[in-house]
CSV table of C-alpha atoms in Angstrom, one decimal:
chain,number,residue,atom,x,y,z
O,1,ALA,CA,18.4,-9.3,17.1
O,2,THR,CA,18.5,-12.9,18.1
O,3,GLY,CA,15.8,-13.7,20.5
O,4,ALA,CA,13.7,-10.7,19.7
O,5,ARG,CA,10.0,-11.1,19.2
O,6,CYS,CA,7.8,-9.5,16.6
O,7,ARG,CA,5.4,-6.9,17.9
O,8,THR,CA,2.1,-6.8,16.1
O,9,LEU,CA,-0.4,-3.9,16.3
O,10,PRO,CA,-3.6,-4.5,18.2
O,11,GLY,CA,-6.5,-5.6,16.0
O,12,THR,CA,-4.3,-6.9,13.1
O,13,GLY,CA,-4.2,-10.6,14.2
O,14,ASP,CA,-7.4,-11.5,12.2
O,15,LEU,CA,-6.7,-9.5,9.1
O,16,ASP,CA,-6.0,-11.2,5.8
O,17,GLY,CA,-2.6,-10.2,4.3
O,18,VAL,CA,-1.0,-9.0,7.5
O,19,PHE,CA,2.2,-10.9,8.3
O,20,ALA,CA,5.1,-10.8,10.7
O,21,LEU,CA,8.4,-11.3,9.0
O,22,ARG,CA,10.9,-13.1,11.3
O,23,ASP,CA,12.5,-15.8,9.3
O,24,LEU,CA,12.8,-17.6,6.0
O,25,ASP,CA,9.6,-19.6,6.5
O,26,ASP,CA,7.7,-16.3,7.1
O,27,SER,CA,9.0,-14.8,3.9
O,28,ARG,CA,8.0,-18.0,2.0
O,29,ALA,CA,4.4,-17.7,3.4
O,30,ILE,CA,4.2,-14.1,2.4
O,31,ARG,CA,5.4,-14.9,-1.2
O,32,GLU,CA,2.9,-17.7,-1.4
O,33,ALA,CA,0.0,-15.6,-0.2
O,34,PHE,CA,0.6,-12.9,-2.9
O,35,GLY,CA,1.3,-15.3,-5.8
O,36,ALA,CA,2.6,-14.2,-9.1
O,37,ALA,CA,0.3,-11.3,-9.8
O,38,PRO,CA,1.6,-7.8,-9.2
O,39,GLN,CA,0.6,-6.5,-5.7
O,40,ARG,CA,1.1,-3.5,-3.5
O,41,VAL,CA,3.1,-4.2,-0.4
O,42,VAL,CA,3.7,-2.0,2.6
O,43,VAL,CA,6.6,-3.0,4.9
O,44,VAL,CA,6.8,-1.4,8.4
O,45,GLY,CA,9.7,-2.1,10.6
O,46,ALA,CA,12.3,-0.7,13.0
């Protein structure tokens, strides 16, 4: 929803590879972080 904020789990702020996906810039950062090599990804959302 417009104006909603991402809620992150406690203790995940300093972990590598943990992202909040809110907009196009976030999705680009995620893609850049994983590169071209195959990776396993877990998406959790509501």
